[in-house]
């Protein structure tokens, strides 16, 4: 599996631009806000934005909760993506998500300022 990262500060338009970036780079799946997305369809996960606190949202987004993490790992095994793009607010955040989900090392990082 090829792993890509799409990094930009909160509110910079990552989610908005992610579909185009994925298409342009031949990426099948996206992890955004604790959701696994294929094309325009959410195939697994629960949005981190539903958490009642900012800290809770961050923890959900980086999959620190065993149940959330294990559910996503199961979904990834079932979906078998050839490529995936992780959205995050920093290089450290996307690396942590990849690590927590047992994904291969990130091959390429795309920064929001490079595409918008």
PDB file of C-alpha atoms in Angstrom:
ATOM      1  CA  UNK A   1       0.000   0.000   0.000  1.00  0.00           C
ATOM      2  CA  UNK A   2       1.275   3.448  -0.919  1.00  0.00           C
ATOM      3  CA  UNK A   3       0.659   6.041   1.792  1.00  0.00           C
ATOM      4  CA  UNK A   4       0.438   9.758   1.091  1.00  0.00           C
ATOM      5  CA  UNK A   5      -0.098  12.685   3.425  1.00  0.00           C
ATOM      6  CA  UNK A   6      -1.995  15.907   2.781  1.00  0.00           C
ATOM      7  CA  UNK A   7      -0.993  18.531   5.342  1.00  0.00           C
ATOM      8  CA  UNK A   8      -2.306  21.994   6.115  1.00  0.00           C
ATOM      9  CA  UNK A   9      -3.421  24.067   9.061  1.00  0.00           C
ATOM     10  CA  UNK A  10      -6.946  23.702  10.366  1.00  0.00           C
ATOM     11  CA  UNK A  11      -9.438  25.502   8.142  1.00  0.00           C
ATOM     12  CA  UNK A  12      -7.078  25.674   5.151  1.00  0.00           C
ATOM     13  CA  UNK A  13      -9.313  23.634   2.831  1.00  0.00           C
ATOM     14  CA  UNK A  14      -7.748  20.174   3.048  1.00  0.00           C
ATOM     15  CA  UNK A  15     -11.066  18.335   3.032  1.00  0.00           C
ATOM     16  CA  UNK A  16     -12.375  20.520   0.222  1.00  0.00           C
ATOM     17  CA  UNK A  17      -9.326  19.896  -1.994  1.00  0.00           C
ATOM     18  CA  UNK A  18      -8.691  16.285  -0.978  1.00  0.00           C
ATOM     19  CA  UNK A  19     -10.833  14.673  -3.692  1.00  0.00           C
ATOM     20  CA  UNK A  20      -8.975  16.516  -6.466  1.00  0.00           C
ATOM     21  CA  UNK A  21      -5.571  15.834  -4.905  1.00  0.00           C
ATOM     22  CA  UNK A  22      -6.434  12.142  -4.564  1.00  0.00           C
ATOM     23  CA  UNK A  23      -7.635  11.955  -8.169  1.00  0.00           C
ATOM     24  CA  UNK A  24      -4.571  13.748  -9.534  1.00  0.00           C
ATOM     25  CA  UNK A  25      -2.269  11.364  -7.645  1.00  0.00           C
ATOM     26  CA  UNK A  26      -4.195   8.136  -8.330  1.00  0.00           C
ATOM     27  CA  UNK A  27      -5.076   7.661  -4.674  1.00  0.00           C
ATOM     28  CA  UNK A  28      -7.998   5.331  -3.918  1.00  0.00           C
ATOM     29  CA  UNK A  29      -8.829   6.146  -0.294  1.00  0.00           C
ATOM     30  CA  UNK A  30      -8.650   9.071   2.115  1.00  0.00           C
ATOM     31  CA  UNK A  31      -8.474   9.166   5.899  1.00  0.00           C
ATOM     32  CA  UNK A  32      -9.963  12.470   7.021  1.00  0.00           C
ATOM     33  CA  UNK A  33     -11.114  13.281  10.523  1.00  0.00           C
ATOM     34  CA  UNK A  34     -11.192   9.576  11.539  1.00  0.00           C
ATOM     35  CA  UNK A  35     -13.281   8.647   8.482  1.00  0.00           C
ATOM     36  CA  UNK A  36     -12.245   6.255   5.716  1.00  0.00           C
ATOM     37  CA  UNK A  37     -13.472   7.632   2.397  1.00  0.00           C
ATOM     38  CA  UNK A  38     -13.478   5.974  -1.031  1.00  0.00           C
ATOM     39  CA  UNK A  39     -14.410   8.379  -3.780  1.00  0.00           C
ATOM     40  CA  UNK A  40     -17.205  10.427  -2.251  1.00  0.00           C
ATOM     41  CA  UNK A  41     -18.482   7.669   0.048  1.00  0.00           C
ATOM     42  CA  UNK A  42     -17.634   7.190   3.723  1.00  0.00           C
ATOM     43  CA  UNK A  43     -16.909   3.477   4.093  1.00  0.00           C
ATOM     44  CA  UNK A  44     -15.853   3.378   7.754  1.00  0.00           C
ATOM     45  CA  UNK A  45     -15.332   5.436  10.878  1.00  0.00           C
ATOM     46  CA  UNK A  46     -17.068   8.079  12.906  1.00  0.00           C
ATOM     47  CA  UNK A  47     -16.155  11.734  12.483  1.00  0.00           C
ATOM     48  CA  UNK A  48     -13.821  13.106  15.119  1.00  0.00           C
ATOM     49  CA  UNK A  49     -15.861  16.313  14.944  1.00  0.00           C
ATOM     50  CA  UNK A  50     -18.624  14.570  16.906  1.00  0.00           C
ATOM     51  CA  UNK A  51     -16.433  14.525  20.017  1.00  0.00           C
ATOM     52  CA  UNK A  52     -17.536  17.017  22.697  1.00  0.00           C
ATOM     53  CA  UNK A  53     -14.079  18.534  23.281  1.00  0.00           C
ATOM     54  CA  UNK A  54     -11.169  19.698  21.131  1.00  0.00           C
ATOM     55  CA  UNK A  55      -8.843  17.249  22.905  1.00  0.00           C
ATOM     56  CA  UNK A  56     -11.334  14.454  22.283  1.00  0.00           C
ATOM     57  CA  UNK A  57     -11.469  15.369  18.604  1.00  0.00           C
ATOM     58  CA  UNK A  58      -7.688  15.252  18.282  1.00  0.00           C
ATOM     59  CA  UNK A  59      -7.470  11.912  20.086  1.00  0.00           C
ATOM     60  CA  UNK A  60     -10.206  10.500  17.840  1.00  0.00           C
ATOM     61  CA  UNK A  61      -8.532  11.828  14.683  1.00  0.00           C
ATOM     62  CA  UNK A  62      -5.208  10.166  15.531  1.00  0.00           C
ATOM     63  CA  UNK A  63      -6.852   6.900  16.629  1.00  0.00           C
ATOM     64  CA  UNK A  64      -5.652   6.722  20.236  1.00  0.00           C
ATOM     65  CA  UNK A  65      -8.855   4.897  21.291  1.00  0.00           C
ATOM     66  CA  UNK A  66      -8.493   1.114  20.954  1.00  0.00           C
ATOM     67  CA  UNK A  67     -12.041   0.563  19.693  1.00  0.00           C
ATOM     68  CA  UNK A  68     -11.868   3.299  17.058  1.00  0.00           C
ATOM     69  CA  UNK A  69      -8.365   2.238  15.975  1.00  0.00           C
ATOM     70  CA  UNK A  70      -9.228  -1.471  15.750  1.00  0.00           C
ATOM     71  CA  UNK A  71     -12.409  -0.755  13.786  1.00  0.00           C
ATOM     72  CA  UNK A  72     -10.417   1.283  11.259  1.00  0.00           C
ATOM     73  CA  UNK A  73      -7.712  -1.381  10.988  1.00  0.00           C
ATOM     74  CA  UNK A  74     -10.426  -3.975  10.271  1.00  0.00           C
ATOM     75  CA  UNK A  75     -11.964  -1.690   7.632  1.00  0.00           C
ATOM     76  CA  UNK A  76      -8.591  -1.165   5.968  1.00  0.00           C
ATOM     77  CA  UNK A  77      -7.983  -4.926   5.867  1.00  0.00           C
ATOM     78  CA  UNK A  78     -11.423  -5.475   4.331  1.00  0.00           C
ATOM     79  CA  UNK A  79     -11.075  -2.663   1.759  1.00  0.00           C
ATOM     80  CA  UNK A  80      -7.451  -3.490   0.830  1.00  0.00           C
ATOM     81  CA  UNK A  81      -6.562  -0.058  -0.577  1.00  0.00           C
ATOM     82  CA  UNK A  82      -3.644   0.118  -2.980  1.00  0.00           C
ATOM     83  CA  UNK A  83      -3.098   3.732  -1.992  1.00  0.00           C
ATOM     84  CA  UNK A  84      -4.342   5.988   0.768  1.00  0.00           C
ATOM     85  CA  UNK A  85      -3.986   9.654   1.682  1.00  0.00           C
ATOM     86  CA  UNK A  86      -4.018  10.791   5.294  1.00  0.00           C
ATOM     87  CA  UNK A  87      -5.165  14.339   6.003  1.00  0.00           C
ATOM     88  CA  UNK A  88      -3.718  16.197   8.962  1.00  0.00           C
ATOM     89  CA  UNK A  89      -2.619  19.514  10.369  1.00  0.00           C
ATOM     90  CA  UNK A  90       1.081  18.626  10.671  1.00  0.00           C
ATOM     91  CA  UNK A  91       3.697  16.140   9.526  1.00  0.00           C
ATOM     92  CA  UNK A  92       3.719  14.760  13.066  1.00  0.00           C
ATOM     93  CA  UNK A  93      -0.052  14.234  13.064  1.00  0.00           C
ATOM     94  CA  UNK A  94      -0.158  12.268   9.803  1.00  0.00           C
ATOM     95  CA  UNK A  95       2.852  10.188  10.883  1.00  0.00           C
ATOM     96  CA  UNK A  96       1.093   9.377  14.173  1.00  0.00           C
ATOM     97  CA  UNK A  97      -2.076   8.319  12.346  1.00  0.00           C
ATOM     98  CA  UNK A  98      -0.059   6.047  10.032  1.00  0.00           C
ATOM     99  CA  UNK A  99       1.783   4.567  13.010  1.00  0.00           C
ATOM    100  CA  UNK A 100      -1.360   4.035  15.094  1.00  0.00           C
ATOM    101  CA  UNK A 101      -3.071   2.250  12.183  1.00  0.00           C
ATOM    102  CA  UNK A 102      -0.017   0.127  11.360  1.00  0.00           C
ATOM    103  CA  UNK A 103       0.317   1.620   7.887  1.00  0.00           C
ATOM    104  CA  UNK A 104       3.555   1.716   5.905  1.00  0.00           C
ATOM    105  CA  UNK A 105       5.745   4.800   6.073  1.00  0.00           C
ATOM    106  CA  UNK A 106       4.430   7.863   4.266  1.00  0.00           C
ATOM    107  CA  UNK A 107       5.925   7.975   0.745  1.00  0.00           C
ATOM    108  CA  UNK A 108       4.942  11.495  -0.214  1.00  0.00           C
ATOM    109  CA  UNK A 109       3.625  14.552   1.591  1.00  0.00           C
ATOM    110  CA  UNK A 110       1.568  17.150  -0.235  1.00  0.00           C
ATOM    111  CA  UNK A 111       1.126  20.525   1.431  1.00  0.00           C
ATOM    112  CA  UNK A 112      -2.029  22.588   0.995  1.00  0.00           C
ATOM    113  CA  UNK A 113      -0.019  25.706   0.164  1.00  0.00           C
ATOM    114  CA  UNK A 114       1.450  23.868  -2.833  1.00  0.00           C
ATOM    115  CA  UNK A 115      -1.957  23.280  -4.432  1.00  0.00           C
ATOM    116  CA  UNK A 116      -4.090  26.275  -3.465  1.00  0.00           C
TER     117      UNK A 116
END
